[in-house]
Short mmCIF file of C-alpha atoms and ligand atoms in Angstrom, two decimals:
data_model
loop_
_atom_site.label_atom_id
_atom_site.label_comp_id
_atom_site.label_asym_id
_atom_site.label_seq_id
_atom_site.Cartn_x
_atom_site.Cartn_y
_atom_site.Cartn_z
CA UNK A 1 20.30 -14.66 -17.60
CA UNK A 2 21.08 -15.92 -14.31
CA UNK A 3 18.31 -18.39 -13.56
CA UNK A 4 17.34 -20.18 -10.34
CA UNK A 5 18.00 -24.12 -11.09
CA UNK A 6 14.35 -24.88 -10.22
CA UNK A 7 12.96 -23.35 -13.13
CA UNK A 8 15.87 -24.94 -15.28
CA UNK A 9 14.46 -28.27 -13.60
CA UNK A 10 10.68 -27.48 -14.43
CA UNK A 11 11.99 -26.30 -17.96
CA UNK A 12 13.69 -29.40 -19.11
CA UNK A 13 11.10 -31.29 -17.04
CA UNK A 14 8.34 -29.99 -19.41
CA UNK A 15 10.58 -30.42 -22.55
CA UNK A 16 11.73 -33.86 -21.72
CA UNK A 17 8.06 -34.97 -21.66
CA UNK A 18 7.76 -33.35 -25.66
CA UNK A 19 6.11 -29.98 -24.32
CA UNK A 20 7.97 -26.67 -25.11
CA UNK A 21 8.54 -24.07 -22.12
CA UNK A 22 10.08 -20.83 -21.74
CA UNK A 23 10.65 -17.95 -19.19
CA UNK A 24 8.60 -15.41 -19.30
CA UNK A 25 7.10 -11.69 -18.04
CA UNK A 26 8.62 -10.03 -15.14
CA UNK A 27 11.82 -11.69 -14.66
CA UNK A 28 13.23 -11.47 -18.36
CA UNK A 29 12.67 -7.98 -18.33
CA UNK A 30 14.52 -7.52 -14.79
CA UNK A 31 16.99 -9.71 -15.83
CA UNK A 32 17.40 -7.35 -19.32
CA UNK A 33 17.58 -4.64 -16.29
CA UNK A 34 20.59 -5.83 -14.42
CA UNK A 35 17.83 -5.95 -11.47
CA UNK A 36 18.05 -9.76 -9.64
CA UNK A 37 15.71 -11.28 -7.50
CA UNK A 38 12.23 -11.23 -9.77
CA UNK A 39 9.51 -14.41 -9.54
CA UNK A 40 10.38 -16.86 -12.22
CA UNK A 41 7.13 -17.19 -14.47
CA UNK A 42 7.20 -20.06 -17.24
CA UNK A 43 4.81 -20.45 -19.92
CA UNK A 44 3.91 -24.11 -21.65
CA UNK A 45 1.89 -25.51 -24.15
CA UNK A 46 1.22 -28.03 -21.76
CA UNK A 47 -2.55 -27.96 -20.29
CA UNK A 48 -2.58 -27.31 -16.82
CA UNK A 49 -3.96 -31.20 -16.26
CA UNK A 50 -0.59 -32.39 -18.41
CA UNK A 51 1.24 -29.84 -16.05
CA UNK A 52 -0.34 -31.05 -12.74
CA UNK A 53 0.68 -35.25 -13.85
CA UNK A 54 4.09 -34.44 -14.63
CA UNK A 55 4.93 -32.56 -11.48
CA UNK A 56 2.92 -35.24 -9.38
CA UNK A 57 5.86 -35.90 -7.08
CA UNK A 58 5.90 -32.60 -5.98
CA UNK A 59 3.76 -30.20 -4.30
CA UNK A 60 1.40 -28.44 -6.95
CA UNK A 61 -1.05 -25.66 -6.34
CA UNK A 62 -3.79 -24.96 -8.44
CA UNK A 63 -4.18 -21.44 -8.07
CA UNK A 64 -6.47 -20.51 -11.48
CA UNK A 65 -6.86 -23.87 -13.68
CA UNK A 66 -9.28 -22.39 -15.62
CA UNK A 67 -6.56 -19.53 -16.39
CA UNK A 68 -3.80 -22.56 -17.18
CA UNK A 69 -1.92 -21.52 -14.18
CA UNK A 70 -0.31 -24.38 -11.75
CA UNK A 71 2.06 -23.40 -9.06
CA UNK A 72 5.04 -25.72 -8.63
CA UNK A 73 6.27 -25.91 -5.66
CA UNK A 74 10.49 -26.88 -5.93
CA UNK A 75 13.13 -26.87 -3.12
CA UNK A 76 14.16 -23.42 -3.87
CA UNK A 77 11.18 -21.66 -4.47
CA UNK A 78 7.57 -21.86 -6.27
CA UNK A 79 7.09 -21.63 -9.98
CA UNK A 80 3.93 -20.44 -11.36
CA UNK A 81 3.73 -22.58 -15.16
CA UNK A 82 1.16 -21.36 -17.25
CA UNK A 83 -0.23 -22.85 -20.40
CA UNK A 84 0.38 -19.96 -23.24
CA UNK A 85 -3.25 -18.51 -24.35
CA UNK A 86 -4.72 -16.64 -26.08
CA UNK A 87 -7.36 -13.81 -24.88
CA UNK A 88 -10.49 -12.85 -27.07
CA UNK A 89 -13.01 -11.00 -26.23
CA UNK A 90 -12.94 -8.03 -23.57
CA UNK A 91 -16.75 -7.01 -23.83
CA UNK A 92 -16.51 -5.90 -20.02
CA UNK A 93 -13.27 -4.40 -20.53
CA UNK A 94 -12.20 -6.27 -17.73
CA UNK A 95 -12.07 -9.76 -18.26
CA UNK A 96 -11.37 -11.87 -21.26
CA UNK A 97 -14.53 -13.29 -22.99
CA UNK A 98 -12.69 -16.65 -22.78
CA UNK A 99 -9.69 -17.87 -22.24
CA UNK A 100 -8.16 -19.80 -25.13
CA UNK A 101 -4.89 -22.25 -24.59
CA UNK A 102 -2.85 -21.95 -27.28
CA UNK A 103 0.47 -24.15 -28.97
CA UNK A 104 2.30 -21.23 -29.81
CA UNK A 105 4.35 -18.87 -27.90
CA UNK A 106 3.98 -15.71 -30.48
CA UNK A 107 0.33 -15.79 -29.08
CA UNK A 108 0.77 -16.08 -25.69
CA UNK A 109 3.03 -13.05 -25.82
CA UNK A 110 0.75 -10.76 -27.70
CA UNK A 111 -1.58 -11.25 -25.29
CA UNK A 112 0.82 -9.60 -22.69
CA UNK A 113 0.65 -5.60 -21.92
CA UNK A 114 3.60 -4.34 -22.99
CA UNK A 115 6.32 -5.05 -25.11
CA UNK A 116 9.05 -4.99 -21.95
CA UNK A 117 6.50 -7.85 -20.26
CA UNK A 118 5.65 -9.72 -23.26
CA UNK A 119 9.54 -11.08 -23.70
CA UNK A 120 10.76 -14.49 -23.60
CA UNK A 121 13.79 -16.45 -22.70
CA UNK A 122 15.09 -20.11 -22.92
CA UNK A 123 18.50 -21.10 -21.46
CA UNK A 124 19.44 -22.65 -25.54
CA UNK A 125 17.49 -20.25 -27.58
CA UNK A 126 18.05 -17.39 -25.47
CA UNK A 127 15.57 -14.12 -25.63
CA UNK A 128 12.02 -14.10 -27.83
CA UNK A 129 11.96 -10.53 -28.38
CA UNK A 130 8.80 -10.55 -31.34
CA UNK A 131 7.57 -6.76 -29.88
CA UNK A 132 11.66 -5.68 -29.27
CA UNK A 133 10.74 -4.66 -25.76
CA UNK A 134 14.43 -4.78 -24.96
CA UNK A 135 14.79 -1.88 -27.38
CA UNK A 136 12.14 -0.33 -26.24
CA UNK A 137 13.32 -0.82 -22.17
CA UNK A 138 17.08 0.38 -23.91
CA UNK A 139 15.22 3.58 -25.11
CA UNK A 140 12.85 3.92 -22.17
CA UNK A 141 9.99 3.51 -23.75
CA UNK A 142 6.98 2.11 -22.30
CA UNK A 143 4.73 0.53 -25.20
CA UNK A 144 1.61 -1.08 -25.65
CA UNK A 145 1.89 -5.02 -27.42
CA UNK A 146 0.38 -3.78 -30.65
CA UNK A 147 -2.45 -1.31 -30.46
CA UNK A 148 -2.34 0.77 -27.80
CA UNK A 149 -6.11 2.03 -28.03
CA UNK A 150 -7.49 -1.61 -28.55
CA UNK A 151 -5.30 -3.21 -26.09
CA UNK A 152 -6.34 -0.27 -23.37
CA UNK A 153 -9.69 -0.57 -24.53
CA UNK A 154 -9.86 -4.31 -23.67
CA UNK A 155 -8.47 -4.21 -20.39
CA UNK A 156 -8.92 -0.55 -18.46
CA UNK A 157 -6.69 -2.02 -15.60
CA UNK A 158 -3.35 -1.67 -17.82
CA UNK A 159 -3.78 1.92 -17.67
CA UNK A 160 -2.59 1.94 -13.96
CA UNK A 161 -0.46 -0.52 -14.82
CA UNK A 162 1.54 1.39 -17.18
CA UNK A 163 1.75 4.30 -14.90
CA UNK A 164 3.60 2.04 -12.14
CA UNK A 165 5.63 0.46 -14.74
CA UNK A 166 6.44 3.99 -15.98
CA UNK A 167 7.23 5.18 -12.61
CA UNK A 168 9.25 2.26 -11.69
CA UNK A 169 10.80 2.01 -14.38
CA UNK A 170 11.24 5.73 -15.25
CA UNK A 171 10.43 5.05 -18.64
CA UNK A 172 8.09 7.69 -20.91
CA UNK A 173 4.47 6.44 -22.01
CA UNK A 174 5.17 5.84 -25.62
CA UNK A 175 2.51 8.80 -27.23
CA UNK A 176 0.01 6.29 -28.67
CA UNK A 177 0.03 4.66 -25.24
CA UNK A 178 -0.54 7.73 -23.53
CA UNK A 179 -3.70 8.55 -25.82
CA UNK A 180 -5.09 5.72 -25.56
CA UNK A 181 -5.39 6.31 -21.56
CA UNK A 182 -6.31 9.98 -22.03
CA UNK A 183 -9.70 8.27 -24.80
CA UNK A 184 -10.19 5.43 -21.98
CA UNK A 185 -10.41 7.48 -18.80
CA UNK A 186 -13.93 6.64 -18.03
CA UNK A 187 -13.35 2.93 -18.22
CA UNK A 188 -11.70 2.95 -14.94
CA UNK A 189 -15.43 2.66 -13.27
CA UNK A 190 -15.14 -0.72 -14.77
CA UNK A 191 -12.97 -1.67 -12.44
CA UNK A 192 -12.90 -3.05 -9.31
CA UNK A 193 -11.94 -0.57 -6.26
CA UNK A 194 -9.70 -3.67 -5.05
CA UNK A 195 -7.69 -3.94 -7.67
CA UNK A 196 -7.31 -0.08 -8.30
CA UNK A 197 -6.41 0.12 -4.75
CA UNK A 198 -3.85 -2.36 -4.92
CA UNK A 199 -2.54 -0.59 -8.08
CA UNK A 200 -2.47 2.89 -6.40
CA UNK A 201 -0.57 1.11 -3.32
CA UNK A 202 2.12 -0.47 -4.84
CA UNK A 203 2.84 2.74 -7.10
CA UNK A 204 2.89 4.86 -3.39
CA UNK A 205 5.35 1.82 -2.14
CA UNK A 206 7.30 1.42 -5.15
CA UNK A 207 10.06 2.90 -6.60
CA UNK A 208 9.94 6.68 -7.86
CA UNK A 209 6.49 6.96 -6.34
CA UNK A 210 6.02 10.32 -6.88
CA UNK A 211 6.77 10.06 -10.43
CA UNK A 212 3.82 8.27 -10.61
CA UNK A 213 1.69 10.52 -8.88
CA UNK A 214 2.43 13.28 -11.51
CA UNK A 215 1.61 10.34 -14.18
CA UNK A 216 -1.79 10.24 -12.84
CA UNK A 217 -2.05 13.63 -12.77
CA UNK A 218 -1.07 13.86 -16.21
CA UNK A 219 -3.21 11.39 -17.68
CA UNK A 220 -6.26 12.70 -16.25
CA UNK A 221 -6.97 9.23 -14.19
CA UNK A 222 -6.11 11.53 -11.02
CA UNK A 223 -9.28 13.73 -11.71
CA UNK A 224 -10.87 10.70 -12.95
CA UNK A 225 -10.30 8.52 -9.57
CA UNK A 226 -10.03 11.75 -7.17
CA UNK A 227 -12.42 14.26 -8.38
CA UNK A 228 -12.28 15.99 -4.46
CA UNK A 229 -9.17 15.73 -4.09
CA UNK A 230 -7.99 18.57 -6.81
CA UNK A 231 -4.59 17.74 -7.92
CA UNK A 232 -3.46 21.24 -7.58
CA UNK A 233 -3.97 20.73 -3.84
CA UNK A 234 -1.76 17.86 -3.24
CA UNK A 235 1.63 18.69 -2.04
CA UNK A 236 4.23 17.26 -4.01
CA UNK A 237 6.95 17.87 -1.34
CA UNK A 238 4.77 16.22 1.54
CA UNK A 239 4.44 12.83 -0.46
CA UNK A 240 7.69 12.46 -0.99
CA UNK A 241 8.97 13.58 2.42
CA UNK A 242 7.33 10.87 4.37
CA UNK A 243 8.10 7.10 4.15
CA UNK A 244 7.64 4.46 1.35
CA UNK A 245 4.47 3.37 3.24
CA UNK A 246 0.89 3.49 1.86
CA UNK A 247 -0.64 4.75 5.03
CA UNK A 248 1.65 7.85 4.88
CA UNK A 249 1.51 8.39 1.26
CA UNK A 250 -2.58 8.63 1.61
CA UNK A 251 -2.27 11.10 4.60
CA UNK A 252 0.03 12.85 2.56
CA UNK A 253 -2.33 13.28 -0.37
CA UNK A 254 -5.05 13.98 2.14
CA UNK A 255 -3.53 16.86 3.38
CA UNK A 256 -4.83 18.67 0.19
CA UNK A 257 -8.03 17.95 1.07
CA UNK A 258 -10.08 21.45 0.48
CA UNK A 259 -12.43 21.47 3.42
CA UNK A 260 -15.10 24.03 4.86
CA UNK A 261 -12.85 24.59 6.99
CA UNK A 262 -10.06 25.09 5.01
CA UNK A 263 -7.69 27.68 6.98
CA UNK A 264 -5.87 30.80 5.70
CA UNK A 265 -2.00 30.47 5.48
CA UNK A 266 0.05 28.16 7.31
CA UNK A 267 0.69 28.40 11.42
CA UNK A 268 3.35 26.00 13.78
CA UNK A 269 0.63 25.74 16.44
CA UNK A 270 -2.72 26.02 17.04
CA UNK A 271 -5.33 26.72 19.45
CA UNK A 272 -7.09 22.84 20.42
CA UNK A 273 -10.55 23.35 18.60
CA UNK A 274 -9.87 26.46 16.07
CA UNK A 275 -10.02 26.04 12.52
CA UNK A 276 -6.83 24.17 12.14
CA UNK A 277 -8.23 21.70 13.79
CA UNK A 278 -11.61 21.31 12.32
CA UNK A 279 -10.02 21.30 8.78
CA UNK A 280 -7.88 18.24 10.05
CA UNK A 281 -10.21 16.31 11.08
CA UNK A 282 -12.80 17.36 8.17
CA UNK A 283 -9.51 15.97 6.14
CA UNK A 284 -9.40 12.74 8.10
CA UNK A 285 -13.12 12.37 7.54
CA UNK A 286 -12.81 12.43 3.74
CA UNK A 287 -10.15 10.48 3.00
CA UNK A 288 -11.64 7.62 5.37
CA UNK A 289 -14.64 8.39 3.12
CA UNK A 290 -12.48 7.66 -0.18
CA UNK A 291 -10.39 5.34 1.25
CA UNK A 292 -13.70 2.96 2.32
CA UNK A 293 -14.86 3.66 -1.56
CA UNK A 294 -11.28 1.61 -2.87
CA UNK A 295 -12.32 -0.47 -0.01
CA UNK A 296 -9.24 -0.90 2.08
CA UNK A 297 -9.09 -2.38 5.35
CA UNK A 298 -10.51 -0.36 8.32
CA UNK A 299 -6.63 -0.81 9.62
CA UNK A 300 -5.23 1.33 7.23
CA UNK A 301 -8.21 3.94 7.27
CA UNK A 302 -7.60 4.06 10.84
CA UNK A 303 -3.56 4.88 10.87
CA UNK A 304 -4.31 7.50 7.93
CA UNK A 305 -7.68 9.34 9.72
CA UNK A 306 -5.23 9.15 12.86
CA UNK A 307 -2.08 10.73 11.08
CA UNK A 308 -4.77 13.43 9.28
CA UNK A 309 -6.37 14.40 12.52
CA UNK A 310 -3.70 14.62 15.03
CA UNK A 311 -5.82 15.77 17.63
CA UNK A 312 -3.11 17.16 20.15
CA UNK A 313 -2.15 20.64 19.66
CA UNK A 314 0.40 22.11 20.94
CA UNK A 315 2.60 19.33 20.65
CA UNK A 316 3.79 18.16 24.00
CA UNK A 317 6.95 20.15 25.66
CA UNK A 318 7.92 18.27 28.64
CA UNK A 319 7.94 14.33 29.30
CA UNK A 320 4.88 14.31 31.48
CA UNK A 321 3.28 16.34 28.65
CA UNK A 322 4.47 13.69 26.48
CA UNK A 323 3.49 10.56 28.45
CA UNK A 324 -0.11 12.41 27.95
CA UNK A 325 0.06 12.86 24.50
CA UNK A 326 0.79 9.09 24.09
CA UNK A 327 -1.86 7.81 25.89
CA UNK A 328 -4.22 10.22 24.11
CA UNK A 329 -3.17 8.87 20.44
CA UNK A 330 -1.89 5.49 21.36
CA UNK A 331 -1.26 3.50 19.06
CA UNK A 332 -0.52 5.91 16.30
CA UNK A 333 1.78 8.13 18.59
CA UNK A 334 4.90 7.32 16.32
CA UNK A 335 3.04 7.40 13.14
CA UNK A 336 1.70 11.02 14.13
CA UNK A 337 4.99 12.03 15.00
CA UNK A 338 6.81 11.18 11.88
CA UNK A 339 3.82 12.56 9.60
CA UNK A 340 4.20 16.00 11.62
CA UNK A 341 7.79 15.53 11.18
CA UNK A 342 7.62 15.32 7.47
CA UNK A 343 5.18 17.79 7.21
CA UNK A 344 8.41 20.31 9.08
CA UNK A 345 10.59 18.73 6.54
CA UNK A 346 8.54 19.16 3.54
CA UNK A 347 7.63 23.18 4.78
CA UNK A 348 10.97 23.85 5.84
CA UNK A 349 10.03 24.68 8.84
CA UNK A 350 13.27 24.36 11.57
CA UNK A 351 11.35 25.55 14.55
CA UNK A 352 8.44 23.18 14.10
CA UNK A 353 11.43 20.10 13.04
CA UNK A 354 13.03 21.15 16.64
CA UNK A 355 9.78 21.18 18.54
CA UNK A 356 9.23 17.34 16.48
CA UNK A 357 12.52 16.52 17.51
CA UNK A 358 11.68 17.13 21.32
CA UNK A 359 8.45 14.71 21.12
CA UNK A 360 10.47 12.28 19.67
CA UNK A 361 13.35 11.94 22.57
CA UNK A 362 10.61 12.26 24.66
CA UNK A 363 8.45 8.97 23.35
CA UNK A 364 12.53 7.07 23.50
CA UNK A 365 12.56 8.33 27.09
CA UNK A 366 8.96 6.79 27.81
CA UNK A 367 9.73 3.40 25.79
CA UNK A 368 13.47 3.27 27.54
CA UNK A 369 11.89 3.80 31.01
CA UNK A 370 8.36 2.14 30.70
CA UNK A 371 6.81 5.00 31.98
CA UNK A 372 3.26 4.69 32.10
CA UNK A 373 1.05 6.47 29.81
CA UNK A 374 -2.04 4.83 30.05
CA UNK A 375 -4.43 3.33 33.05
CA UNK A 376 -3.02 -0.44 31.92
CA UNK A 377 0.26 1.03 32.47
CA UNK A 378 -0.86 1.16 36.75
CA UNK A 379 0.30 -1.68 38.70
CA UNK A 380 -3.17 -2.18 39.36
CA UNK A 381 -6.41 -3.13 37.58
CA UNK A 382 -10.30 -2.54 37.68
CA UNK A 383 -10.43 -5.43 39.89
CA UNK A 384 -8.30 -4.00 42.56
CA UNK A 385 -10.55 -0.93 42.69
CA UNK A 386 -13.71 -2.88 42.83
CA UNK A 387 -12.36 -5.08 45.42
CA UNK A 388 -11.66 -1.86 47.39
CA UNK A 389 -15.10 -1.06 47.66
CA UNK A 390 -15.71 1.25 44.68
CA UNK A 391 -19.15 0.62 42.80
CA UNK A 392 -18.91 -1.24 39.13
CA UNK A 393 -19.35 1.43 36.29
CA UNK A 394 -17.87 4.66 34.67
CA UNK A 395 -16.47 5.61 38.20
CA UNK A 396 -13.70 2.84 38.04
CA UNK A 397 -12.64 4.21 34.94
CA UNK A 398 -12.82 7.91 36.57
CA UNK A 399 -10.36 6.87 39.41
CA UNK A 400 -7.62 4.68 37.36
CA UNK A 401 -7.57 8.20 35.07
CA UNK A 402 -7.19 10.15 38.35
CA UNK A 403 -4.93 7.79 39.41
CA UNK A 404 -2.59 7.98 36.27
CA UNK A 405 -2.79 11.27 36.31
CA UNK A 406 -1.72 11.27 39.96
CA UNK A 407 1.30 8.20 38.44
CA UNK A 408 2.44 11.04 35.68
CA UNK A 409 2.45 13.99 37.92
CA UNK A 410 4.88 11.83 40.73
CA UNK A 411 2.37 12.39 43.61
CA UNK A 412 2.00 8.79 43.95
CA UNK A 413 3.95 6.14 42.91
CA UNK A 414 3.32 3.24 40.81
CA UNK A 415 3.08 0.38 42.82
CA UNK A 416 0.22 -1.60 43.84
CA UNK A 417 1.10 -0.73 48.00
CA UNK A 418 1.31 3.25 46.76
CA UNK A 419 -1.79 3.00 44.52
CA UNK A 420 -4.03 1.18 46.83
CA UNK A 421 -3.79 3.66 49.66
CA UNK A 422 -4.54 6.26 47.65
CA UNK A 423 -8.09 5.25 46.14
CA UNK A 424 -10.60 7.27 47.19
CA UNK A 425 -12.72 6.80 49.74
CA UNK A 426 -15.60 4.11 48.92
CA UNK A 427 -18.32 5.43 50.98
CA UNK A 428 -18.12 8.88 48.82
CA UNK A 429 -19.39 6.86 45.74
CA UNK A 430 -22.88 5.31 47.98
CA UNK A 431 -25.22 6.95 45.87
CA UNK A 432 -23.81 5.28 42.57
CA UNK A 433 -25.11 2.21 43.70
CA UNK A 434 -28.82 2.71 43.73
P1 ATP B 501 5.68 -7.26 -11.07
O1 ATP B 501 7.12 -7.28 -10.75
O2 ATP B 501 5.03 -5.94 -10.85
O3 ATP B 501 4.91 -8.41 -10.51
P2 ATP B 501 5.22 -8.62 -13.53
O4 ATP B 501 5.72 -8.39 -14.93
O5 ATP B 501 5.55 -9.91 -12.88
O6 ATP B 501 5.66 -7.40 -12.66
P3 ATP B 501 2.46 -9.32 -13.09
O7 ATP B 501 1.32 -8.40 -12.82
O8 ATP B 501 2.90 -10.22 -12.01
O9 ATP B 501 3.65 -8.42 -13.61
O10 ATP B 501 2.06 -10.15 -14.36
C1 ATP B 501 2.93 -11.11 -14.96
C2 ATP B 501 2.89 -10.95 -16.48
O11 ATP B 501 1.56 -11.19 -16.95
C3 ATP B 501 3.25 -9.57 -16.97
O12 ATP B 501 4.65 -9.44 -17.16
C4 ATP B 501 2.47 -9.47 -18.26
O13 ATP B 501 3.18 -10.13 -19.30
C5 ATP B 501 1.23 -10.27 -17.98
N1 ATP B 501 0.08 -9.46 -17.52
C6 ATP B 501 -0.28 -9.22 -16.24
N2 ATP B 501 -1.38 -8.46 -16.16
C7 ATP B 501 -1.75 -8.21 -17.43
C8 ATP B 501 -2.82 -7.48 -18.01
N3 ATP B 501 -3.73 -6.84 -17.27
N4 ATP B 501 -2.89 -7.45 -19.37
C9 ATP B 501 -1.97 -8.11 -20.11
N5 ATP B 501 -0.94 -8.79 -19.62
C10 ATP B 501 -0.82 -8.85 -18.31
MG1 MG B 502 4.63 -10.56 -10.93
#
């Protein structure tokens, strides 16, 4: 295994004092994979105070004492070290009852998920294998550590985790495993919408992503997360035609939203507020809706309502149309633009990838040229228009609009000289003031 020399250092650190230390989790298992680059965990018998004394000449962080784990922090990277321990208890199926340190490595791996995480490896005694997890990761198997139904009984979390891992890994759900999720479904209420979120988004951003999307399906924790968003609605071809992003994989899924306003049959282009419309945004609406329940950050509900709702139809089909169409969904224009254009892709739809196509040389042409697509773009402000004589209120806003419009259309240009002369008259806005 080829180790960073920082965790050989902490190793024979830790064993120099009399304590016993070995690699563990993540990175033997990658390693076992021919895949490079994983966080180096290590796991102790030493207590996390033991842990904290010895590496007292270097930065330590103590990021979960009460868990046993220290973070070391060594010139080439930083180490978490854990003191091995042993779980008992799940009464919440969440959390351990208590956490027990333990002296012996055998328990502090059958504590771990599965067999492929719950390895071990030492640079003299080479890989602790006591659940074979390399056979199983050699046979593509993803197992449980012991019994699957207890162990996904105690902690409802590992079933998403054994979909990503599955996914990732491409490895099957050993059958046990995968009837243990199937018995366990309902336990996923017991978890937190954070940490399911942050599950759901690193299976959308990871590899083989929509291998785990049929996983979920499978297993029934789809219907059980998602019951409005029927499976049979999603469009497998959609998800995987847009990027490795979580903002794009949730517009993708929420594009098989069933709405009231659901419309018959497919069209390229639709009229502004007809029922193609109203369906997208009675999409956007509900997946902001679900995405507030896993409580992510208004950020990301915003880029995925914007991406659902795309409220400019036709799609622009000349630069000034364009220059429009960004100021009207600014600043989502390129993430709109690259949904639409996987939602061509993933219809097969040439005409509509052509018309995409367009938009896009169009939005290079704007960004090359700085052309102005929105009243900050004008070479003058508020301040200019209210030092011309124009009363505070809406009405500024009214003229810098007419005036871009006036900017995109070439009848003036955009210079301060240009833009000045051709505010309106301030006398014509008297009766505003009273
Ligand atoms: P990744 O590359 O996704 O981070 P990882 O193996 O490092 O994979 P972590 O979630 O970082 O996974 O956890 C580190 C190790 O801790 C795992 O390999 C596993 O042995 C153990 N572990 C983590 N979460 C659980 C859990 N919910 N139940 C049991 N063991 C767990
Ligand atoms: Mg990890």
């Amino acid at each position: 295994m080829n180790v960073p020399p920082g965790a050989l250092a902490i190793l024979h650190r830790l064993e120099e004092a009399g304590y016993q230390a070995w690699i563990v989790g993540g990175a033997v298992r990658d390693a076992l994979l021919g895949l490079s680059g994983h966080d180096v965990d290590i796991t102790t018998n030493a207590r996390p105070d033991a842990i904290q004394a010895l590496f007292s000449d270097v930065t330590t962080l103590d990021v979960g004492k009460a868990f046993g784990t220290i973070r070391v922090v060594w010139d080439d990277g930083v180490y978490e070290v854990t003191t091995y321990r042993a779980e008992q208890g799940y009464r919440d199926g969440r959390h351990p009852d208590a956490v027990c340190f333990s002296e012996r490595i055998e328990e502090d791996l059958m504590r771990r998920d599965f067999t492929m995480n719950a390895m071990a490896w030492h640079p003299s005694r080479g890989l602790l294998d006591v659940y074979h997890g390399r056979d199983d990761l050699a046979r593509g198997i993803l197992r449980a550590v012991g019994d699957a139904e207890e162990r996904i009984g105690e902690d409802a979390l590992r079933m998403l985790r054994a979909v990503r891992f599955a996914a990732r890994f491409s490895l099957q759900l050993e059958p046990s495993l995968r009837e243990a999720i199937h018995t366990h479904l309902s336990r996923l209420s017991l978890i937190s919408a954070e940490r399911i979120a942050d599950e759901l988004e690193r299976m959308w951003e990871g590899a083989h992503a929509e291998r785990a999307l049929s996983l979920l399906m499978e297993t029934g924790l789809w219907a059980t997360l998602f019951p409005t968003l029927p499976a049979e609605g999603v469009s497998v071809a959609l998800f995987c035609a847009v990027p490795r992003d979580a903002a794009f994989r949730w517009a993708a899924l929420g594009r098989g939203l069933v709405t009231q306003e659901t419309p018959e049959g497919a069209a390229t282009l639709w009229p502004v507020e007809g029922p193609n419309v109203r369906h997208r945004k009675a999409q956007a609406r509900e997946m902001r809706r679900l995405l507030k329940q896993l409580k992510l950050p208004t950020k990301r509900l915003d880029r995925v309502s914007a991406m659902l709702s795309q409220p400019q139809e036709p799609l622009p089909q000349t630069l000034k149309e364009a220059q429009r169409f960004v100021g009207a969904t600014s600043p989502d224009t390129e993430d709109i633009v690259t949904f639409l254009d996987a939602e061509a892709r993933a219809r097969d739809d040439a005409a509509a990838e052509r018309e995409i196509a367009l938009v896009s040389a169009f939005l290079a042409i704007i960004k090359r040229d700085h052309l102005p697509t929105t009243v900050g773009d004008l070479a003058i402000s508020g301040a200019d228009v209210l030092a011309h004589g124009i009363p505070q209120g809406r009405v500024v806003g009214q003229v810098l609009s007419s005036l871009l419009e006036d900017v995109i259309d070439e009848r003036v240009l955009n210079t301060p000289e240009a833009l000045k002369k051709a505010l309106p008259d301030p006398t014509l806005f008297q009766h505003h003031k009273a």
